[in-house]
XYZ file of C-alpha atoms in Angstrom:
750
model
C -6.625 -12.496 -10.150
C -5.111 -11.852 -6.733
C -7.698 -13.843 -4.904
C -8.328 -17.490 -5.572
C -10.909 -19.670 -3.870
C -10.226 -23.314 -3.138
C -13.279 -24.776 -1.412
C -14.012 -22.855 1.759
C -10.594 -21.115 1.830
C -9.305 -18.295 -0.304
C -5.819 -17.058 -1.115
C -5.400 -13.313 -1.220
C -2.328 -11.178 -1.907
C -2.138 -7.674 -0.480
C 0.365 -4.886 -1.161
C 1.384 -3.421 2.232
C 2.546 0.184 2.628
C 4.162 2.096 5.517
C 6.498 -0.624 6.805
C 9.866 0.736 7.957
C 11.561 -2.352 9.446
C 11.153 -6.088 9.725
C 9.352 -5.786 13.012
C 6.536 -3.892 11.145
C 6.042 -6.996 9.019
C 5.993 -9.184 12.055
C 3.416 -6.995 13.780
C 1.083 -7.008 10.689
C 1.480 -10.754 10.418
C 0.671 -11.219 14.106
C -2.472 -9.104 13.830
C -3.732 -10.932 10.704
C -3.072 -14.341 12.182
C -5.189 -13.413 15.220
C -8.250 -13.284 12.932
C -10.412 -16.397 12.836
C -9.538 -18.758 10.077
C -6.717 -16.566 8.764
C -3.072 -17.736 8.058
C -0.826 -14.932 6.800
C 2.798 -14.372 5.929
C 4.091 -10.831 5.435
C 7.312 -10.226 3.461
C 9.062 -6.983 4.338
C 11.328 -7.173 1.306
C 8.608 -7.522 -1.289
C 6.073 -5.471 0.769
C 3.437 -8.070 0.221
C 1.182 -10.267 2.415
C -0.041 -13.650 1.279
C -3.257 -14.518 3.249
C -5.295 -17.709 3.385
C -8.743 -17.037 4.860
C -12.159 -18.561 5.137
C -15.204 -17.286 3.292
C -16.524 -15.455 6.374
C -13.448 -13.157 6.233
C -13.523 -10.758 3.291
C -10.631 -8.961 1.665
C -12.078 -5.716 3.020
C -11.824 -7.180 6.551
C -8.142 -8.005 5.996
C -7.425 -4.552 4.667
C -9.263 -2.978 7.664
C -7.132 -5.026 10.077
C -3.921 -3.931 8.418
C -5.072 -0.307 8.470
C -6.013 -0.519 12.189
C -2.443 -1.700 12.809
C -1.186 1.601 11.370
C -0.301 0.594 7.773
C -1.910 0.667 4.357
C -3.082 -2.350 2.302
C -4.555 -2.949 -1.099
C -4.858 -5.580 -3.687
C -2.202 -5.439 -6.415
C -2.999 -3.548 -9.587
C -3.571 -5.743 -12.688
C -0.337 -6.258 -14.599
C 0.310 -3.630 -17.235
C 2.126 -4.054 -20.567
C 5.881 -4.433 -20.165
C 7.723 -1.179 -19.655
C 10.943 0.053 -18.070
C 9.998 0.615 -14.441
C 13.362 2.222 -13.523
C 11.823 5.692 -13.660
C 8.948 4.618 -11.447
C 11.274 3.131 -8.866
C 13.359 6.332 -8.949
C 10.196 8.368 -8.296
C 9.433 6.285 -5.215
C 12.968 6.834 -3.833
C 13.104 10.591 -4.621
C 11.528 11.830 -1.323
C 13.929 9.712 0.745
C 16.914 10.744 -1.365
C 15.947 14.440 -0.979
C 15.759 14.080 2.820
C 19.141 12.290 2.883
C 20.872 14.980 0.837
C 19.325 17.698 3.045
C 20.484 15.934 6.172
C 24.059 15.341 5.010
C 24.620 18.876 3.618
C 23.331 20.531 6.769
C 24.608 18.024 9.417
C 28.262 18.055 8.369
C 28.915 21.700 9.437
C 26.928 21.233 12.632
C 29.070 18.251 13.636
C 32.276 20.069 12.578
C 31.481 23.159 14.666
C 30.712 21.059 17.743
C 33.861 18.945 17.502
C 36.445 21.534 16.381
C 36.916 24.389 18.848
C 38.586 26.549 16.180
C 35.234 26.744 14.318
C 33.312 27.990 17.380
C 33.065 31.640 16.506
C 31.001 34.067 18.561
C 27.540 33.016 17.456
C 28.288 29.465 16.215
C 25.636 27.910 18.371
C 22.881 29.899 16.654
C 24.083 28.835 13.202
C 24.173 25.212 14.453
C 20.543 25.610 15.465
C 19.582 27.105 12.088
C 21.222 24.164 10.283
C 20.108 21.374 12.581
C 16.446 22.380 12.693
C 15.619 21.239 9.115
C 17.582 17.952 9.676
C 15.659 16.983 12.782
C 12.244 18.133 11.536
C 12.073 17.728 7.759
C 14.802 15.058 7.119
C 13.915 13.069 10.239
C 10.176 13.238 9.722
C 9.850 9.498 8.623
C 11.301 8.424 11.984
C 9.003 10.682 13.993
C 5.974 9.556 11.974
C 6.852 5.857 12.420
C 7.535 6.315 16.128
C 4.081 7.928 16.518
C 2.426 5.092 14.610
C 4.237 2.518 16.753
C 3.320 4.358 19.943
C -0.406 4.307 18.995
C -0.226 0.565 18.739
C 1.873 0.004 21.833
C 5.049 -0.948 20.010
C 8.652 0.286 20.033
C 11.275 -0.084 17.307
C 14.569 1.606 16.201
C 12.372 4.387 14.882
C 11.109 5.086 18.368
C 14.591 5.258 19.800
C 15.834 7.478 16.965
C 12.806 9.781 17.252
C 12.966 10.130 21.009
C 16.735 10.504 21.129
C 17.021 13.105 18.413
C 13.969 14.992 19.659
C 15.282 14.987 23.199
C 18.666 16.190 22.045
C 17.144 18.961 19.931
C 14.564 19.941 22.516
C 17.105 20.196 25.296
C 19.392 22.253 23.055
C 16.531 24.646 22.339
C 15.838 25.032 26.119
C 19.618 25.561 26.764
C 19.861 28.181 24.054
C 16.719 30.184 24.970
C 16.432 29.669 28.695
C 19.847 28.431 29.801
C 23.345 29.808 29.248
C 24.133 28.067 25.961
C 22.930 31.074 23.948
C 25.490 33.448 25.449
C 27.688 35.061 22.745
C 31.166 33.519 22.703
C 30.040 30.282 24.490
C 32.260 27.287 23.723
C 32.195 23.615 24.554
C 35.095 22.967 26.984
C 36.874 19.615 26.655
C 36.910 18.544 30.326
C 36.470 14.834 30.313
C 35.331 14.713 33.954
C 32.462 12.980 35.725
C 30.588 15.657 37.602
C 27.002 16.664 38.217
C 25.743 19.866 36.461
C 22.488 21.490 35.617
C 23.008 21.139 31.793
C 21.875 24.629 30.994
C 24.907 25.331 28.921
C 24.988 22.046 27.038
C 24.120 21.604 23.348
C 23.364 18.272 21.628
C 22.539 19.567 18.150
C 25.411 17.624 16.560
C 24.034 14.398 18.050
C 20.498 15.129 16.742
C 21.670 16.065 13.207
C 24.399 13.463 12.891
C 22.261 10.472 13.983
C 19.476 11.598 11.635
C 21.889 11.774 8.662
C 23.543 8.404 9.477
C 20.262 6.497 9.881
C 18.677 8.101 6.768
C 21.680 6.937 4.701
C 21.142 3.340 5.863
C 17.413 3.555 5.112
C 18.049 4.993 1.680
C 20.409 2.191 0.545
C 18.081 -0.394 2.057
C 15.074 1.022 0.140
C 17.034 1.130 -3.087
C 17.871 -2.562 -2.786
C 14.297 -3.422 -1.908
C 13.138 -1.949 -5.216
C 14.856 -4.928 -6.861
C 12.810 -7.550 -4.939
C 10.606 -8.309 -7.885
C 13.421 -8.440 -10.450
C 13.574 -12.244 -10.378
C 10.043 -12.460 -11.636
C 10.596 -9.849 -14.313
C 13.823 -11.634 -15.394
C 11.895 -14.912 -15.705
C 9.141 -13.403 -17.837
C 11.629 -11.511 -19.955
C 13.011 -14.929 -21.090
C 9.938 -15.560 -23.157
C 9.544 -14.621 -26.789
C 8.018 -11.161 -27.383
C 6.294 -11.944 -30.679
C 5.571 -14.978 -32.824
C 4.977 -15.938 -36.468
C 1.556 -17.594 -36.685
C 0.311 -19.537 -39.662
C -3.098 -18.360 -40.896
C -4.472 -20.215 -43.933
C -0.915 -20.805 -45.145
C 0.066 -17.189 -44.619
C 2.674 -16.115 -42.159
C 1.686 -13.284 -39.725
C 3.831 -11.738 -36.945
C 1.804 -10.998 -33.810
C 2.585 -10.284 -30.101
C 2.843 -13.428 -27.930
C 0.049 -12.045 -25.726
C -2.413 -12.458 -28.682
C -1.545 -16.143 -29.094
C -4.501 -18.518 -28.379
C -4.638 -22.261 -27.634
C -4.922 -24.153 -30.899
C -3.063 -21.625 -33.004
C -0.155 -22.907 -35.093
C 3.061 -20.951 -35.154
C 6.399 -21.195 -36.931
C 9.780 -21.584 -35.110
C 12.845 -20.964 -37.235
C 16.362 -22.201 -36.226
C 17.784 -20.067 -33.421
C 14.362 -18.633 -32.404
C 12.699 -19.061 -29.011
C 9.595 -21.176 -28.906
C 6.823 -18.730 -28.085
C 4.687 -20.928 -25.734
C 4.058 -24.525 -24.661
C 2.784 -26.623 -27.534
C 3.108 -29.815 -29.640
C 5.154 -30.146 -32.822
C 2.914 -30.756 -35.858
C 5.518 -30.392 -38.608
C 9.294 -30.776 -38.799
C 12.026 -32.026 -36.543
C 14.831 -30.372 -34.689
C 17.001 -30.252 -31.576
C 15.645 -28.071 -28.786
C 17.971 -26.522 -26.182
C 15.918 -26.592 -22.983
C 18.826 -26.421 -20.606
C 17.865 -23.113 -19.049
C 14.496 -24.520 -18.066
C 15.237 -28.213 -17.377
C 18.989 -28.294 -16.644
C 19.323 -31.087 -19.269
C 22.731 -30.414 -20.931
C 22.010 -32.435 -24.027
C 19.588 -30.833 -26.539
C 16.357 -32.770 -26.915
C 15.497 -34.149 -30.358
C 11.840 -33.398 -31.130
C 9.567 -34.449 -34.022
C 5.913 -34.524 -34.931
C 3.744 -35.207 -31.807
C 6.462 -34.259 -29.295
C 5.743 -31.506 -26.682
C 7.858 -28.419 -26.547
C 8.144 -25.692 -23.848
C 7.913 -21.920 -24.216
C 11.221 -19.986 -23.909
C 13.358 -22.976 -24.977
C 15.478 -22.420 -28.101
C 15.144 -24.173 -31.432
C 18.739 -25.226 -32.150
C 18.184 -27.027 -35.427
C 15.483 -27.274 -38.150
C 12.254 -25.502 -38.926
C 9.248 -26.450 -36.627
C 5.538 -25.779 -36.753
C 4.032 -25.929 -33.285
C 0.398 -25.959 -32.151
C -0.070 -23.939 -28.929
C -1.467 -26.053 -26.072
C -0.906 -23.571 -23.129
C -0.665 -19.817 -23.159
C -0.218 -17.018 -20.635
C -0.341 -17.935 -16.979
C -0.683 -21.679 -17.751
C 2.739 -22.102 -19.425
C 5.627 -23.750 -17.623
C 7.571 -20.417 -17.656
C 4.702 -18.647 -15.951
C 4.314 -21.433 -13.425
C 8.028 -21.163 -12.638
C 7.599 -17.398 -12.068
C 4.815 -18.234 -9.608
C 7.114 -20.715 -7.863
C 9.808 -17.978 -7.407
C 7.196 -15.577 -5.984
C 5.742 -18.189 -3.665
C 9.231 -19.077 -2.460
C 10.117 -15.416 -1.840
C 6.908 -14.729 0.021
C 7.176 -17.934 2.054
C 10.681 -17.268 3.197
C 10.643 -15.908 6.774
C 11.742 -12.285 6.742
C 15.089 -11.980 8.589
C 14.684 -9.730 11.627
C 17.318 -7.057 11.880
C 19.478 -7.570 14.950
C 19.202 -3.952 15.986
C 15.380 -4.057 15.637
C 15.191 -7.241 17.701
C 17.350 -5.735 20.485
C 15.591 -2.384 20.349
C 12.245 -4.132 21.037
C 13.568 -4.678 24.569
C 16.168 -1.881 24.789
C 13.820 1.006 23.894
C 11.191 0.409 26.572
C 13.976 -0.068 29.183
C 15.623 3.248 28.191
C 12.316 5.137 28.307
C 11.419 3.611 31.687
C 14.902 4.449 33.018
C 14.625 8.063 31.799
C 11.189 8.417 33.484
C 12.502 6.743 36.659
C 15.555 9.067 36.636
C 13.314 12.129 36.258
C 11.010 10.929 39.110
C 13.904 10.036 41.355
C 15.630 13.471 41.137
C 12.413 15.418 41.378
C 11.446 13.438 44.472
C 14.969 13.879 45.863
C 14.566 17.663 45.897
C 17.354 18.251 43.317
C 15.285 20.674 41.320
C 13.636 20.456 37.983
C 16.695 21.523 35.920
C 18.997 18.868 37.362
C 16.242 16.245 37.142
C 15.518 16.983 33.476
C 19.284 17.181 32.724
C 19.741 13.627 34.077
C 16.658 12.335 32.320
C 17.597 13.794 28.944
C 21.150 12.548 29.356
C 19.761 9.058 29.690
C 17.869 9.483 26.347
C 20.833 11.071 24.610
C 23.429 8.509 25.657
C 21.040 5.795 24.470
C 20.720 7.483 21.046
C 22.049 4.863 18.643
C 24.941 6.697 16.882
C 27.322 3.762 16.853
C 24.365 1.408 16.640
C 23.300 3.169 13.418
C 26.815 2.597 12.020
C 27.192 -0.966 13.217
C 25.454 -2.739 10.386
C 25.941 -0.242 7.429
C 29.709 0.152 7.851
C 30.397 -3.574 8.193
C 28.110 -4.259 5.297
C 29.659 -1.562 3.207
C 33.229 -2.787 3.715
C 32.239 -6.416 3.507
C 30.198 -6.009 0.293
C 32.939 -3.840 -1.168
C 35.566 -6.482 -0.485
C 33.243 -9.122 -1.852
C 32.800 -7.150 -5.104
C 36.649 -7.058 -5.496
C 36.656 -10.876 -5.206
C 33.636 -11.314 -7.522
C 31.095 -11.937 -4.743
C 27.969 -9.736 -4.529
C 26.070 -9.709 -1.266
C 22.515 -8.355 -1.481
C 21.867 -7.224 2.102
C 22.253 -7.780 5.797
C 19.419 -10.380 5.876
C 21.640 -12.625 3.741
C 24.369 -12.779 6.351
C 22.311 -14.323 9.139
C 21.549 -17.293 6.845
C 25.189 -18.131 6.247
C 25.865 -18.794 9.942
C 23.281 -21.517 10.171
C 23.748 -23.256 6.772
C 24.833 -26.873 7.074
C 23.891 -28.325 3.666
C 24.738 -26.993 0.186
C 22.684 -28.086 -2.807
C 24.632 -27.739 -6.063
C 23.017 -27.555 -9.540
C 25.064 -29.551 -11.982
C 24.818 -27.890 -15.380
C 26.685 -24.578 -15.513
C 27.597 -24.743 -11.836
C 29.690 -27.890 -11.185
C 30.096 -28.344 -15.011
C 30.747 -25.799 -17.774
C 27.201 -26.034 -19.070
C 28.602 -26.547 -22.609
C 29.055 -29.746 -24.566
C 32.728 -30.581 -25.246
C 34.586 -33.387 -26.940
C 36.122 -35.471 -24.177
C 37.403 -38.621 -25.871
C 38.169 -40.134 -29.297
C 38.126 -43.971 -29.724
C 39.428 -45.213 -33.049
C 39.079 -48.503 -34.857
C 42.106 -50.554 -36.052
C 43.959 -48.699 -38.757
C 42.226 -45.317 -38.153
C 44.240 -42.233 -37.118
C 42.830 -39.799 -34.590
C 43.883 -36.823 -36.726
C 41.981 -38.235 -39.726
C 38.875 -38.841 -37.564
C 38.952 -35.303 -36.229
C 39.659 -33.720 -39.631
C 36.839 -35.524 -41.475
C 34.251 -35.531 -38.705
C 35.099 -31.965 -37.594
C 34.826 -30.608 -41.147
C 31.335 -32.114 -41.586
C 30.129 -31.146 -38.118
C 31.428 -27.590 -38.588
C 28.648 -27.129 -41.183
C 25.966 -28.113 -38.690
C 24.290 -25.858 -36.098
C 23.505 -28.746 -33.620
C 25.138 -28.191 -30.186
C 26.683 -31.669 -30.237
C 28.036 -30.971 -33.724
C 29.545 -27.703 -32.523
C 31.232 -29.510 -29.658
C 32.875 -31.963 -32.116
C 33.924 -29.209 -34.478
C 35.398 -27.031 -31.736
C 37.276 -30.031 -30.250
C 38.735 -30.797 -33.724
C 39.675 -27.168 -34.306
C 41.473 -27.008 -30.934
C 43.648 -29.973 -31.867
C 44.207 -29.377 -35.609
C 43.962 -25.591 -35.950
C 42.026 -25.686 -39.247
C 39.445 -27.867 -40.988
C 38.788 -28.474 -44.676
C 35.476 -27.379 -46.221
C 32.996 -30.183 -47.066
C 32.276 -30.682 -50.780
C 28.798 -31.877 -49.996
C 26.686 -31.758 -46.898
C 23.241 -33.009 -45.768
C 21.489 -33.068 -42.406
C 19.667 -36.365 -41.610
C 16.969 -35.246 -39.106
C 17.282 -36.938 -35.748
C 20.244 -39.163 -36.814
C 23.226 -36.930 -37.796
C 24.960 -35.527 -40.891
C 26.541 -36.922 -44.088
C 28.633 -35.474 -46.864
C 31.900 -35.585 -48.796
C 35.173 -34.315 -47.316
C 38.535 -34.571 -49.137
C 36.917 -37.153 -51.478
C 35.642 -39.404 -48.650
C 31.917 -40.199 -48.111
C 31.631 -39.358 -44.406
C 28.784 -40.180 -41.882
C 28.683 -38.700 -38.374
C 25.831 -39.304 -35.968
C 23.948 -42.107 -34.226
C 24.543 -45.762 -34.730
C 21.200 -45.968 -36.497
C 22.700 -43.701 -39.303
C 25.335 -46.360 -40.002
C 22.693 -49.127 -39.987
C 20.836 -47.319 -42.749
C 24.009 -47.749 -44.786
C 24.441 -51.387 -43.751
C 27.462 -50.687 -41.567
C 28.160 -52.192 -38.133
C 30.367 -51.066 -35.308
C 33.519 -53.218 -34.581
C 33.509 -54.845 -31.143
C 36.070 -52.355 -29.787
C 34.028 -49.401 -30.791
C 30.768 -51.004 -29.647
C 32.338 -51.346 -26.121
C 33.530 -47.736 -26.140
C 30.019 -46.563 -27.084
C 28.319 -48.641 -24.362
C 30.784 -47.434 -21.695
C 30.338 -43.757 -22.681
C 26.494 -44.109 -22.614
C 26.611 -45.980 -19.274
C 28.534 -42.967 -17.877
C 25.808 -40.701 -19.148
C 27.843 -39.255 -22.041
C 26.829 -38.892 -25.668
C 28.500 -41.226 -28.141
C 28.883 -40.023 -31.785
C 29.839 -42.580 -34.410
C 32.105 -41.681 -37.349
C 32.352 -43.675 -40.566
C 33.724 -43.061 -44.078
C 34.105 -45.071 -47.235
C 31.823 -47.795 -46.014
C 33.461 -48.530 -42.655
C 32.933 -47.403 -39.049
C 36.128 -45.680 -38.043
C 35.633 -44.067 -34.579
C 33.407 -43.224 -31.630
C 33.582 -39.594 -30.322
C 32.536 -39.030 -26.731
C 30.783 -35.659 -26.026
C 29.880 -34.540 -22.609
C 29.170 -31.462 -20.430
C 32.730 -31.126 -18.982
C 33.255 -30.712 -15.226
C 34.953 -27.388 -14.337
C 38.608 -27.822 -13.320
C 37.975 -26.096 -9.945
C 34.790 -27.982 -8.921
C 36.468 -30.807 -7.007
C 38.581 -28.326 -4.991
C 35.474 -26.246 -4.335
C 33.608 -29.262 -2.885
C 36.600 -29.892 -0.565
C 36.450 -26.229 0.636
C 32.694 -26.433 1.235
C 33.126 -29.542 3.314
C 35.804 -27.764 5.331
C 33.178 -25.139 6.177
C 30.996 -27.878 7.734
C 28.653 -28.178 4.742
C 27.284 -31.356 3.243
C 27.270 -31.116 -0.616
C 24.280 -32.524 -2.526
C 24.228 -32.649 -6.365
C 20.832 -31.714 -7.791
C 20.095 -31.896 -11.514
C 17.482 -32.303 -14.177
C 19.974 -34.538 -16.084
C 19.817 -38.355 -16.026
C 21.188 -40.302 -13.055
C 24.069 -41.849 -14.999
C 25.403 -38.410 -15.939
C 24.839 -37.036 -12.450
C 26.639 -39.929 -10.686
C 29.521 -39.732 -13.119
C 29.956 -35.962 -12.290
C 29.538 -36.664 -8.570
C 32.329 -39.266 -8.637
C 34.619 -36.885 -10.436
C 34.156 -34.067 -7.848
C 33.948 -36.209 -4.724
C 30.250 -36.267 -3.856
C 28.821 -39.473 -2.482
C 26.246 -41.305 -4.646
C 23.646 -41.094 -1.859
C 23.911 -37.333 -2.127
C 22.915 -37.253 -5.797
C 19.348 -36.225 -6.768
C 18.775 -36.511 -10.531
C 16.092 -36.288 -13.144
C 14.121 -33.535 -11.362
C 11.885 -30.894 -12.821
C 12.043 -27.211 -11.576
C 9.042 -27.883 -9.282
C 10.904 -30.916 -7.880
C 14.023 -28.843 -7.163
C 11.888 -26.605 -4.904
C 10.439 -29.730 -3.260
C 13.958 -31.182 -2.582
C 15.012 -27.946 -0.862
C 11.753 -27.984 1.171
C 12.267 -31.628 2.145
C 15.775 -30.926 3.396
C 14.392 -27.966 5.386
C 11.633 -30.120 6.893
C 14.425 -32.533 8.031
C 15.827 -29.670 10.094
C 18.633 -28.687 7.732
C 19.569 -25.111 6.871
C 20.059 -25.189 3.056
C 22.277 -23.180 0.705
C 21.560 -23.550 -3.014
C 24.072 -22.800 -5.732
C 22.642 -22.543 -9.308
C 22.772 -20.640 -12.538
C 19.707 -21.430 -14.665
C 16.074 -20.451 -14.791
C 15.233 -23.893 -13.548
C 17.126 -23.016 -10.347
C 15.453 -19.642 -9.665
C 12.572 -20.958 -7.524
C 14.913 -23.204 -5.570
C 17.336 -20.297 -5.019
C 14.516 -18.248 -3.656
C 13.267 -21.120 -1.441
C 16.679 -21.915 0.027
C 17.822 -20.352 3.293
C 20.747 -19.016 1.282
C 20.750 -18.692 -2.523
C 24.083 -18.368 -4.380
C 23.704 -17.535 -8.018
C 26.388 -17.942 -10.622
C 26.976 -14.601 -12.308
C 27.545 -16.463 -15.605
C 23.966 -17.668 -15.497
C 20.628 -16.167 -16.283
C 19.250 -12.892 -14.855
C 16.370 -14.857 -13.261
C 18.813 -16.980 -11.221
C 20.896 -13.968 -10.289
C 17.944 -11.945 -9.065
C 16.509 -14.887 -7.089
C 19.759 -15.535 -5.297
C 20.999 -13.815 -2.114
C 24.657 -13.889 -3.164
C 25.959 -13.589 -6.775
C 29.267 -15.241 -7.730
C 30.486 -13.098 -10.646
C 33.339 -15.371 -11.516
C 31.365 -18.467 -12.277
C 33.890 -20.456 -10.297
C 32.367 -22.798 -7.632
C 35.272 -22.026 -5.314
C 33.786 -18.607 -4.983
C 30.805 -20.173 -3.195
C 33.083 -21.183 -0.355
C 34.757 -17.736 -0.290
C 31.299 -16.114 -0.306
C 30.099 -18.084 2.704
C 33.391 -17.359 4.556
C 33.088 -13.628 3.774
C 29.498 -13.457 4.703
C 30.103 -15.252 7.988
C 33.061 -12.898 8.727
C 30.891 -9.795 7.907
C 28.080 -11.127 10.162
C 30.587 -11.627 12.946
C 31.854 -8.067 12.542
C 28.286 -6.686 12.601
C 27.618 -8.693 15.815
C 30.825 -7.369 17.396
C 29.910 -3.840 16.400
C 26.368 -4.172 17.817
C 27.779 -5.542 21.110
C 30.194 -2.625 21.550
C 27.609 -0.044 20.375
C 25.280 -1.231 23.101
C 28.036 -1.788 25.590
C 29.045 1.873 25.523
C 25.477 2.925 25.898
C 24.728 0.494 28.740
C 28.009 1.412 30.577
C 27.199 5.135 30.361
C 23.533 4.865 31.346
C 24.145 4.517 35.052
C 26.362 7.712 34.969
C 23.620 9.541 33.061
C 20.952 8.378 35.497
C 23.115 9.551 38.376
C 23.349 12.958 36.783
C 27.179 12.686 36.605
C 27.576 12.591 32.796
C 29.498 15.565 31.527
C 28.293 16.341 27.966
C 31.831 16.300 26.625
C 32.435 12.969 28.209
C 29.255 11.718 26.625
C 30.282 13.112 23.311
C 33.738 11.553 23.556
C 32.222 8.153 24.433
C 29.848 8.317 21.511
C 32.635 9.412 19.171
C 34.958 6.639 20.373
C 32.227 3.979 20.000
C 31.677 5.187 16.449
C 35.405 5.179 15.669
C 35.686 1.695 17.111
C 32.791 0.412 14.981
C 34.297 1.925 11.798
C 37.774 0.591 12.636
C 36.436 -2.886 13.348
C 34.512 -2.886 10.062
C 37.614 -1.779 8.091
C 39.373 -4.966 9.125
C 37.181 -6.745 6.596
C 39.317 -5.173 3.886
C 41.958 -7.738 4.725
C 39.766 -10.661 3.773
C 41.502 -12.954 1.254
C 40.116 -15.641 -1.012
C 41.447 -19.091 -0.231
C 44.393 -20.012 -2.410
């Protein structure tokens, strides 16, 4: 259901169509919020509106309001069975791609003929008209349509400026060709860069009309392509769940789709399989790896009566589970809802050019009309008056402005990709400037996310090599994650391990068997107690110290005596401490956030240099979102670095989400920046690069407008020679591109 009622209020989600920029979303939001009892947020990226409204306002009323604003609205279609939506997304982009290809293919020769005198053959201007006409009309139609819609509702955006500028340039060129002197055979554009008044009857602006259309269309196409991925975080979350499940029906095993599972059904989970849905264990015991949902690095031992969560992995024995929640009620589905809510609730970043154009466009139009009126009233004649007015519109046409953001973004993101940093879009960059707090997930971000053998404590008379050889050999036969950590640690130090002559798993306690003629026990202290063995004082202290630091202590015994304590932990990445130092140097306050227990969290924090008061431990995925929201309510601008499914909602909620590329697809899709290397130092580099790119965009925008503003008085005075205008526009574009190319010199900190 897309509409839910809670008392007198209802929550409705609408799919919005026809938006072309962030200001469109702001306008729809403003109109909806003017309705009595309505609170709405409109997200331009996801093209959705989330509306809270009273019972007296119907969904039909909401849709009517959106339509009166000039856009379309409808309730989302019911979810369909999973399928590859790449083709559907491609179909949506095809019309825009066709317009872009048309514009580029036809505009290039138009621009070339206008700028290179050698190409200006006898009738070149008529060929330019033939090529430019489809660019301005067919390819540029989305801009003209949006400008008309905006005008009907008293608004002006970049679309308005693009439409008026290109239409004015094309319209004046038509007049000059058919009624002026521009259509004369052999006419050329002279390169006199002088300031002088003229009647403009021989001036063509076809290259400006075609070039601007092609440039802006390119930016819109790449923006639209990235927007198609807005829902990928939700799809990635739902993809984590099992697709089918083995249910037990009167003792018979039957494989069915997960969607057919009902509450109360019992299903089988074999070692290595995903648990199909939330439920309670009714038979068997095992270790369940829930790290991608909870962040807990140590697998959870479960037995009869214990709850288990869908999408977690059975790492040990055979389990029979009774389903307690299915479909939208499961924890995985609730986490998907959290991500969607966070994405919709995040304020859509207004594009700088759109914000400025809201003021700039009306001023330019008013100035053009004022110029026309002044020269008509001054008795200068209609031709000179229209020449000056059109010159005002043309010089304001955003050629360099259209390049300002895309070129900097292209170079910045390209350089980022070389350094293992993927930036999703220009909206991301504005967030990096304001960020003052960085929240770090522990497992997989600050730490490796894998259990590793970190210490070996031996009793009197026991050799470390013997401990590792016997314990490693026995653990090598087990599938338990802690056992694998011990076996891998032993293999790294010894190179090879003997094969056990006998092996048995003791559920929930450890393993036992015979290795090289020794009866070996490896596991919890309770396993030794069952064999009437006690830990010596030295080993007891080592075990207590390890557990106090939040690590896992594994006891080793053979031939009736306790011989060693092995310490297993989620190891801190070698580069994490340096990364924390770099983040502090950027003015950020690091906070460690984890689902793990406090002892583990504080131990890791000490190792990397994070203060204990900046550690938040033992939190569920919902709590991670709340922690981010609480920091935001305190006035902080929050960056979040994470890698797991449990981080996806918090990454979406944060002002800036940085996802480790070594993590899950859900986290990567929910983040704003992806760190391919999985090295936390890349987070500091990413923020530096994003800030540098944003600074470049701002510089580009300043100069793009500065050229226009400086030339506007000349245009209004009727003194703007068309070649001077063309040179100024070309130079501003060259400056913008050159300034953007400086980003190629960005280097990661050594």
